[in-house]
Amino acid sequence: MQRDNDQQPVVQFESVGLRYGVGPEVLRDITLALEPGSFHFLTGASGAGKSSLLRLMYLAQLPTRGRLTVFGRNVATTPRHELPALRRRIGVVFQDFRLLDHLSAVDNVALPLRLAGADEDQIRTHVVELLTWVGLGDQLHSKPITLSGGQKQRVAIARAVITRPRLLLADEPTGNVDDQIAVRLLYLFEELHKMGTTVVIATHNAALVSRFGYPELRLEGGTLTRIERRGAA
Amino acid sequence: MSSRRIMDVVRLRRRPRPRPWGRTDLALTTDEGRAYLPWVIGIMSFLAALALAAALAVSSTANRWTAGLTGTWTVEIAADATVDDRNATDRLAAVLDVLRNTPGVVQAEPVGREQLTRMIEPWLGPGASAPDLPLPQLVDVRLAPDAHIDRDALAQRLAAVPGVTIDDHHGWVQRLVRLADLAVLFALVVVVLIGLAASGTVVFATRAGLAAHQDAIEILHLMGAHDSHIARQFARMVLRRGAIGAVLGVIAAIAMFYAIAWAARTIAPSILPTLRLGALDWVAIAALPFAVSAVAALTAWQTVMRALRKML
Ligand SMILES: Nc1ncnc2c1ncn2[C@@H]1O[C@H](COP(=O)(O)OP(=O)(O)O)[C@@H](O)[C@H]1O
Ligand SMILES: [Mg+2]
């Protein structure tokens, strides 16, 4: 396996295109390099292809053309059995949360740790602590069905960050929470970022984008424009 | 608590050891459709075990008969209405004399009329004991284990007495052996067919489970779960449920086998042979639930692995 070079981009798109079936290209000529430890907002109207772009990054989808490299590995040529190792270094907050309905909040968040083979007693402390921090200390054993949209979202975020992934991808992670909690969750992503995690957050929330001041990747008509910002709050 | 602090806490200590029998992530046990799996496996195990037990019993009974018949001949002196009793005694004496002076013959004993009557009674009823019923005279001949007696030469020497035939049981033994082999072959075919049907059932049940849990499976997959992690959960569930069914099915088959054996003994003890199984037969039957469970679990495993390979 190729060594994880600290200098090489975590994700690299080279003239990547994506179409679903015989439909039009949803993404066209995407060329982009995410440097290690970078933080980006991904913006664009509904249907612009934000989720699609993230799906490519978290290895749920192959590009229909172009070259996509994740952690230095060309996803199209990496043997299938080596993909789980790459996926374990990626934390994903899905737009629709995608929690496992039969598992409690604690067990949902513990899932990535268990897949990684962590110690059960460590799992317990860390998961409880993180859930408490996102304000769900009194919902530890609730099943997703009894949680509100905002609470589910926080469980989903906790699940994505619990393993301290090298790459964190969040698809509209603050869509269901009020601004105060949204800012708090953004701080969580920021902490990960400060420890070296590469972060991409798709969002509609222009206020949030300008408040944090990280560079913005804007999707429009299937193509990507990079907007630099200065003076992060 | 600061966010910095929480991220320090979230530190993963890796343990590379796999946890093959660890907890399940998928709610497979609450699947509605799954309740029938132990039943299907149970019924199929029942039928397979019954077929196997019957074939093995036929085989071992045939072997017992064969062993009893090898090394023994029967000389028959046909009943003849024209000869009187004294003549009959002379004929028997002459035959015994020839037989007892043949090298290789260990023993030659006439079968008494009483015994003969008992042997044919199941077929003829009480009439068999009628004193005027013409019965042949039989002589049981036991040969030395390594004797090579020329059957034709012996027949020629016995030809002085009219109506004498020698039965070396050869054709009978061969037919018996062939029947036993056929029964075992037939049972094996039945067991294989039942196995295929059971596998098919497991495949469909597993596919239904995959469809029902598609969402959760995709999440696990995207979190970096290996295919084997997911397949193991299905295989384990099928193993557990299959094993319950298989064990109960085979136990039921054994009970049924003994019920039939008992009925045969009680209803017609002299016509129907005793159904009995040897130690090795028991091993084969006892192995059946293990084989069935293993095949079911492997089938589930394969089905899941194949389905998952279609995912990126
Ligand atoms: N699985 C899919 N099959 C077909 N079309 C899809 C699929 N997912 C998304 N699309 C289409 O791709 C376009 C971009 O969708 P998406 O990536 O979800 O945008 P966004 O997340 O920015 O709202 C939309 O036109 C959508 O209809
Ligand atoms: Mg979207």
XYZ file of C-alpha atoms and ligand atoms in Angstrom:
573
model
C 0.000 0.000 0.000
C 1.143 3.488 -0.801
C 2.487 5.410 2.165
C 0.401 8.198 3.593
C 2.435 11.201 2.631
C 1.855 14.250 4.846
C 2.297 16.600 1.935
C 0.049 14.985 -0.639
C -3.584 16.104 -0.863
C -6.041 14.094 1.196
C -8.495 14.190 -1.678
C -7.692 15.047 -5.249
C -10.101 15.441 -8.151
C -8.705 15.650 -11.670
C -11.293 16.481 -14.351
C -13.842 14.367 -12.540
C -17.306 13.985 -13.987
C -20.323 12.204 -12.515
C -23.630 11.250 -14.019
C -26.370 9.018 -12.653
C -27.387 6.441 -15.216
C -28.068 8.096 -18.553
C -28.939 11.454 -16.993
C -26.953 14.661 -17.511
C -23.624 15.146 -15.811
C -24.291 16.295 -12.268
C -20.646 17.148 -11.763
C -18.434 18.317 -14.626
C -14.693 18.764 -14.825
C -14.158 18.957 -11.103
C -10.502 19.643 -10.354
C -9.721 20.099 -6.705
C -7.081 19.225 -4.151
C -7.853 19.163 -0.445
C -4.622 19.779 1.414
C -4.106 17.935 4.696
C -5.579 19.855 7.585
C -7.642 22.167 5.392
C -11.184 23.311 6.195
C -13.734 24.046 3.487
C -17.364 24.898 3.231
C -19.177 23.370 0.280
C -22.056 25.532 -0.884
C -24.530 25.609 -3.734
C -28.260 25.561 -4.303
C -30.285 22.489 -3.549
C -29.614 19.970 -6.303
C -26.304 21.559 -7.228
C -24.472 18.314 -6.459
C -23.050 18.884 -2.965
C -24.117 15.472 -1.708
C -22.873 13.852 -4.899
C -19.455 15.416 -4.491
C -19.262 14.201 -0.896
C -20.416 10.721 -1.921
C -17.436 10.530 -4.241
C -15.154 11.544 -1.381
C -16.484 8.986 1.088
C -16.192 6.215 -1.465
C -19.873 5.524 -1.927
C -19.669 6.249 -5.631
C -17.117 6.016 -8.420
C -16.690 8.967 -10.789
C -17.916 8.292 -14.306
C -14.830 9.991 -15.682
C -11.658 11.654 -14.503
C -9.395 10.604 -11.700
C -10.220 10.660 -8.008
C -7.532 10.075 -5.420
C -8.254 9.626 -1.701
C -5.342 9.370 0.743
C -3.115 9.015 -2.279
C -5.004 6.041 -3.632
C -6.739 6.116 -6.982
C -10.201 4.890 -6.015
C -10.861 3.361 -9.412
C -7.850 1.060 -9.238
C -7.612 0.329 -5.512
C -8.524 -3.308 -4.835
C -11.915 -3.610 -3.245
C -10.648 -5.247 -0.069
C -8.406 -2.270 0.652
C -11.246 0.246 0.603
C -12.523 -0.465 4.175
C -9.174 0.712 5.571
C -9.581 3.995 3.683
C -13.194 4.363 4.753
C -12.258 3.986 8.407
C -10.216 7.145 8.160
C -13.215 9.099 6.929
C -15.971 10.387 9.198
C -19.266 11.141 7.514
C -22.293 13.062 8.734
C -25.054 12.103 6.346
C -27.696 14.590 5.322
C -30.416 12.226 6.540
C -28.382 11.061 9.589
C -28.716 7.369 8.759
C -28.605 6.129 12.320
C -29.322 2.460 12.995
C -32.853 2.460 14.351
C -32.484 -0.551 16.631
C -29.415 0.818 18.405
C -29.410 3.365 21.226
C -27.583 6.681 20.859
C -24.599 5.203 22.703
C -24.436 2.136 20.494
C -24.830 4.175 17.319
C -21.912 6.371 18.251
C -19.879 3.354 19.418
C -20.285 1.593 16.090
C -17.194 2.962 14.294
C -15.081 2.269 17.378
C -16.319 -1.289 17.552
C -15.620 -1.781 13.861
C -12.085 -0.579 14.553
C -11.781 -3.079 17.382
C -11.493 -0.645 20.284
C -11.727 -1.783 23.903
C -15.251 -1.970 25.201
C -14.545 -0.040 28.435
C -12.803 2.743 26.510
C -15.658 2.879 24.045
C -18.114 3.356 26.883
C -16.312 6.303 28.526
C -15.548 8.112 25.311
C -18.966 7.727 23.806
C -20.759 8.852 26.938
C -18.474 11.834 27.281
C -18.904 12.918 23.682
C -22.679 12.510 23.744
C -22.814 14.499 26.954
C -20.769 17.214 25.318
C -23.148 17.532 22.372
C -25.970 17.881 24.895
C -27.399 14.378 24.812
C -26.250 13.236 28.240
C -29.828 12.433 29.210
C -30.601 10.597 25.965
C -27.768 8.082 26.016
C -30.005 5.060 25.765
C -32.745 6.518 23.607
C -33.420 4.917 20.263
C -33.365 7.251 17.242
C -37.137 7.005 16.893
C -37.611 8.905 20.172
C -35.114 11.636 19.289
C -35.919 14.919 17.572
C -34.318 15.810 14.234
C -31.754 18.005 15.930
C -30.906 15.324 18.485
C -30.468 12.702 15.782
C -28.207 15.066 13.937
C -26.015 15.445 16.998
C -25.830 11.657 17.414
C -24.837 11.426 13.755
C -22.129 14.040 14.247
C -20.819 12.305 17.359
C -20.659 9.056 15.390
C -18.675 10.777 12.634
C -16.072 12.339 14.904
C -15.679 9.653 17.585
C -12.750 7.978 15.820
C -11.008 11.299 15.094
C -11.002 10.651 11.354
C -8.348 12.060 9.037
C -11.090 13.359 6.780
C -14.439 14.614 8.029
C -17.265 15.099 5.557
C -20.505 16.628 6.780
C -23.566 16.989 4.575
C -25.630 19.914 5.904
C -24.878 18.943 9.497
C -26.549 21.999 10.993
C -29.729 21.917 8.987
C -31.925 20.788 11.853
C -30.501 22.648 14.823
C -30.866 26.264 15.938
C -28.023 28.707 15.311
C -26.633 28.416 18.805
C -26.201 24.665 18.556
C -25.014 25.008 14.968
C -22.146 27.202 16.137
C -21.351 24.790 18.937
C -21.214 21.868 16.478
C -19.033 23.931 14.163
C -16.622 24.383 17.058
C -16.455 20.626 17.366
C -15.474 20.334 13.714
C -13.016 23.141 14.242
C -11.351 21.259 17.108
C -10.937 18.235 14.885
C -9.534 20.520 12.223
C -7.014 21.989 14.647
C -5.780 18.483 15.386
C -5.085 17.975 11.707
C -8.322 16.573 10.328
C -9.279 17.713 6.866
C -12.853 19.012 6.981
C -15.476 19.626 4.314
C -18.878 20.878 5.381
C -21.726 21.222 2.926
C -24.124 23.878 4.074
C -26.852 26.272 3.100
C -26.125 28.529 6.024
C -24.425 31.636 4.574
C -24.201 33.239 8.008
C -22.228 30.295 9.307
C -19.906 30.398 6.289
C -19.095 34.046 6.752
C -18.831 33.737 10.530
C -16.126 31.055 10.382
C -14.452 32.460 7.319
C -12.993 29.277 5.889
C -12.635 28.999 2.111
C -15.787 28.167 0.242
C -16.222 25.709 -2.597
C -19.279 26.735 -4.555
C -21.057 24.309 -6.862
C -22.972 25.831 -9.741
C -24.024 24.207 -12.974
C -21.976 21.146 -12.104
C -18.714 23.023 -11.791
C -16.779 24.117 -8.762
C -15.579 27.630 -7.925
C -13.240 28.301 -5.050
C -13.886 31.425 -2.988
C -11.201 32.481 -0.524
C -12.221 34.339 2.589
C -10.252 36.315 5.040
C -10.692 37.301 8.621
C -12.309 34.302 10.177
C -14.261 35.241 13.270
C -15.781 20.826 29.451
C -13.994 22.403 26.512
C -14.088 20.953 23.058
C -10.337 20.594 23.180
C -10.685 18.393 26.215
C -13.321 16.193 24.611
C -11.133 15.575 21.610
C -8.308 14.529 23.879
C -10.595 12.056 25.507
C -11.692 10.618 22.210
C -8.570 8.655 21.709
C -8.854 5.279 20.238
C -6.719 2.466 21.496
C -6.486 0.061 18.648
C -6.739 -3.609 19.168
C -6.029 -5.487 15.965
C -7.459 -8.760 17.251
C -10.585 -9.605 15.282
C -13.716 -10.318 17.242
C -15.329 -13.047 15.186
C -18.095 -13.874 17.644
C -18.587 -10.315 18.787
C -21.817 -8.447 19.031
C -24.182 -7.944 16.156
C -24.833 -4.555 14.585
C -27.767 -5.703 12.527
C -31.132 -6.449 14.086
C -31.357 -9.807 12.352
C -33.039 -11.562 15.248
C -36.104 -9.356 15.096
C -36.816 -10.196 11.490
C -40.349 -11.433 11.087
C -39.738 -13.732 8.161
C -36.978 -15.553 9.921
C -39.140 -17.517 12.312
C -39.771 -20.130 9.650
C -36.110 -20.918 9.081
C -35.743 -23.384 11.995
C -38.934 -25.077 10.848
C -37.781 -25.519 7.285
C -34.358 -26.721 8.374
C -35.969 -28.915 11.023
C -38.384 -30.614 8.629
C -35.656 -31.157 6.055
C -33.291 -32.576 8.671
C -36.087 -34.864 9.831
C -36.630 -36.230 6.326
C -32.923 -36.556 5.628
C -32.263 -38.348 8.913
C -35.172 -40.697 8.345
C -33.976 -41.561 4.852
C -30.465 -42.088 6.151
C -31.568 -44.207 9.113
C -33.805 -46.381 6.940
C -31.065 -46.972 4.383
C -28.465 -47.721 7.019
C -30.846 -50.101 8.806
C -31.586 -51.963 5.575
C -27.877 -52.070 4.874
C -26.899 -53.396 8.271
C -29.739 -55.935 8.262
C -28.611 -57.146 4.861
C -25.078 -57.381 6.159
C -26.232 -59.449 9.103
C -28.082 -61.806 6.801
C -25.158 -62.008 4.461
C -22.787 -62.793 7.278
C -25.204 -65.452 8.502
C -25.491 -67.044 5.081
C -21.892 -67.012 3.986
C -20.263 -70.278 4.911
C -23.570 -72.109 5.060
C -25.271 -74.154 2.415
C -28.658 -75.741 2.509
C -29.314 -79.124 0.985
C -32.930 -79.759 0.167
C -34.555 -83.119 -0.372
C -37.809 -82.484 -2.185
C -41.004 -83.870 -0.750
C -42.166 -86.792 -2.839
C -45.607 -88.283 -2.354
C -44.506 -91.618 -3.743
C -41.964 -92.306 -1.013
C -42.976 -93.447 2.395
C -41.561 -92.412 5.751
C -38.960 -95.126 6.014
C -37.713 -94.343 2.555
C -37.502 -90.674 3.505
C -35.347 -91.521 6.523
C -33.049 -93.565 4.335
C -32.701 -90.750 1.860
C -31.810 -88.309 4.623
C -29.268 -90.736 6.075
C -27.655 -91.180 2.662
C -27.376 -87.442 2.164
C -25.955 -86.875 5.640
C -23.450 -89.645 5.050
C -22.157 -88.034 1.865
C -22.028 -84.593 3.420
C -20.267 -85.649 6.601
C -17.611 -87.406 4.570
C -16.895 -84.351 2.450
C -13.712 -82.503 3.461
C -14.497 -78.890 4.397
C -17.905 -79.647 5.826
C -17.829 -78.863 9.529
C -21.370 -79.758 10.323
C -24.418 -81.176 8.567
C -27.627 -81.207 10.604
C -31.150 -81.897 9.445
C -33.728 -79.207 10.173
C -36.492 -80.776 12.225
C -40.065 -80.791 11.004
C -41.136 -78.642 13.958
C -38.655 -75.923 13.105
C -39.672 -76.096 9.451
C -43.301 -75.664 10.422
C -42.461 -72.620 12.473
C -40.572 -71.082 9.569
C -43.450 -71.352 7.135
C -46.247 -70.660 9.584
C -46.269 -66.856 9.034
C -47.051 -67.500 5.374
C -49.372 -70.469 5.636
C -51.039 -69.868 8.989
C -52.023 -72.701 11.382
C -52.403 -75.073 8.402
C -48.638 -75.313 8.316
C -48.681 -77.714 11.206
C -51.004 -80.174 9.463
C -49.232 -83.526 9.767
C -49.948 -84.549 6.190
C -48.550 -81.371 4.627
C -45.749 -82.457 2.315
C -42.618 -80.660 3.395
C -39.132 -80.957 1.981
C -36.355 -82.108 4.216
C -33.613 -79.580 4.794
C -30.050 -80.054 5.895
C -28.060 -77.150 7.266
C -24.467 -77.461 6.128
C -21.780 -75.416 7.821
C -18.511 -75.082 5.936
C -15.046 -74.478 7.299
C -14.181 -70.763 6.901
C -11.512 -71.430 4.256
C -13.141 -74.411 2.604
C -13.211 -74.643 -1.201
C -15.752 -77.286 -1.973
C -16.558 -78.153 -5.550
C -20.279 -77.687 -5.602
C -20.833 -79.621 -8.842
C -18.785 -82.612 -7.683
C -20.767 -82.693 -4.462
C -24.020 -82.478 -6.414
C -22.935 -85.432 -8.501
C -22.204 -87.541 -5.453
C -25.599 -86.602 -4.006
C -27.345 -87.405 -7.279
C -27.743 -91.009 -6.120
C -30.607 -89.745 -3.974
C -33.465 -88.378 -6.106
C -34.751 -84.815 -5.621
C -31.674 -83.379 -3.937
C -30.661 -79.780 -4.612
C -27.873 -77.695 -3.097
C -28.465 -74.031 -2.333
C -25.236 -72.138 -1.659
C -27.273 -68.918 -1.162
C -24.993 -67.241 -3.638
C -27.623 -65.493 -5.767
C -29.638 -64.564 -2.709
C -26.644 -63.032 -0.963
C -25.726 -61.069 -4.043
C -29.205 -59.713 -4.496
C -29.270 -58.751 -0.843
C -25.978 -56.895 -1.113
C -27.175 -55.101 -4.224
C -30.405 -54.116 -2.510
C -28.509 -52.740 0.464
C -26.154 -50.751 -1.749
C -29.101 -49.363 -3.679
C -30.857 -48.343 -0.489
C -27.796 -46.464 0.739
C -27.293 -44.801 -2.644
C -30.935 -43.821 -2.758
C -30.720 -42.344 0.728
C -27.623 -40.363 -0.186
C -29.398 -38.948 -3.238
C -32.344 -38.011 -1.044
C -30.036 -36.378 1.509
C -28.268 -34.396 -1.224
C -31.580 -33.270 -2.739
C -32.872 -32.212 0.650
C -29.596 -30.382 1.234
C -30.023 -28.499 -2.041
C -33.580 -27.548 -1.153
C -32.457 -26.386 2.293
C -29.642 -24.352 0.769
C -32.086 -22.723 -1.617
C -34.303 -21.794 1.297
C -31.354 -20.310 3.160
C -30.350 -18.326 0.073
C -33.818 -16.799 -0.230
C -34.126 -16.117 3.485
C -30.701 -14.451 3.452
C -31.551 -12.337 0.423
C -34.729 -11.224 2.134
C -32.653 -10.310 5.175
C -30.187 -8.377 3.034
C -33.006 -6.413 1.478
C -34.629 -5.725 4.838
C -31.360 -4.419 6.279
C -30.023 -2.744 3.167
C -29.792 0.639 4.878
C -27.929 -0.538 7.948
C -25.630 -2.677 5.811
C -24.764 0.309 3.643
C -23.933 2.375 6.733
C -21.673 -0.330 8.118
C -20.084 -0.656 4.714
C -19.386 3.076 4.497
C -17.935 3.064 8.003
C -15.356 0.603 6.752
C -16.873 -2.692 7.847
C -15.395 -5.603 5.954
C -17.786 -7.805 4.013
C -16.940 -10.639 6.362
C -18.119 -8.607 9.336
C -21.577 -8.385 7.815
C -21.625 -11.890 6.374
C -20.636 -13.305 9.755
C -23.728 -11.852 11.378
C -25.977 -13.548 8.851
C -24.073 -16.809 9.009
C -24.203 -16.830 12.798
C -27.916 -16.157 12.851
C -28.586 -18.934 10.337
C -26.238 -21.266 12.221
C -28.074 -20.682 15.494
C -31.534 -21.083 14.030
C -30.539 -23.875 11.685
C -28.905 -25.821 14.505
C -32.059 -25.682 16.623
C -34.122 -26.976 13.713
C -31.587 -29.596 12.665
C -31.151 -31.058 16.143
C -34.893 -31.233 16.789
C -35.524 -32.638 13.311
C -32.984 -35.413 13.734
C -34.255 -36.256 17.219
C -37.765 -36.520 15.801
C -36.453 -38.758 13.021
C -34.766 -41.082 15.517
C -37.984 -41.292 17.533
C -39.897 -42.053 14.356
C -37.356 -44.696 13.378
C -37.778 -46.464 16.701
C -41.541 -46.226 16.466
C -41.406 -47.962 13.088
C -38.938 -50.567 14.362
C -41.145 -51.225 17.358
C -44.237 -51.514 15.169
C -42.449 -53.956 12.874
C -41.428 -56.080 15.852
C -44.892 -56.059 17.371
C -47.042 -56.515 14.292
C -45.129 -59.073 12.284
C -42.065 -60.215 14.200
C -41.146 -63.159 11.974
C -41.647 -61.690 8.517
C -40.141 -58.231 9.016
C -36.483 -58.100 9.919
C -35.377 -56.317 13.072
C -34.359 -52.764 12.215
C -31.112 -52.080 13.946
C -28.322 -49.557 13.479
C -24.625 -50.076 13.989
C -22.297 -47.739 15.889
C -21.017 -46.183 12.678
C -24.564 -45.599 11.469
C -25.232 -43.676 14.654
C -22.170 -41.543 14.055
C -23.465 -40.710 10.570
C -26.905 -39.767 11.873
C -25.481 -37.773 14.778
C -23.256 -35.890 12.328
C -26.263 -34.871 10.265
C -27.349 -31.832 12.340
C -23.786 -30.537 12.338
C -23.526 -30.980 8.592
C -26.900 -29.341 7.999
C -26.098 -26.356 10.245
C -22.673 -25.919 8.695
C -24.048 -26.048 5.156
C -26.786 -23.558 6.047
C -24.340 -21.133 7.666
C -21.884 -21.421 4.778
C -24.680 -20.829 2.303
C -25.753 -17.676 4.141
C -22.151 -16.502 4.278
C -21.659 -17.038 0.550
C -24.940 -15.349 -0.298
C -24.030 -12.234 1.677
C -20.460 -12.086 0.388
C -21.682 -12.337 -3.178
C -24.298 -9.625 -2.687
C -21.836 -7.278 -0.992
C -19.305 -7.639 -3.779
C -21.710 -5.628 -5.917
C -21.128 -2.630 -3.648
C -18.152 -0.364 -4.257
N -28.964 8.413 -6.765
C -29.281 9.343 -7.688
N -29.804 8.952 -8.864
C -30.128 9.836 -9.804
N -29.978 11.154 -9.667
C -29.474 11.632 -8.519
C -29.085 10.735 -7.467
N -28.611 11.473 -6.440
C -28.671 12.758 -6.848
N -29.183 12.842 -8.077
C -29.354 14.095 -8.839
O -28.121 14.752 -8.866
C -28.297 16.127 -8.690
C -27.473 16.609 -7.511
O -28.022 16.067 -6.331
P -27.313 16.224 -4.922
O -25.916 15.791 -5.072
O -28.142 15.538 -3.928
O -27.392 17.807 -4.730
P -27.393 18.656 -3.368
O -26.847 17.780 -2.299
O -26.523 19.798 -3.676
O -28.778 19.038 -3.122
C -29.781 16.374 -8.517
O -30.314 16.780 -9.747
C -30.315 15.023 -8.150
O -31.611 14.864 -8.650
Mg -27.620 17.176 -0.541
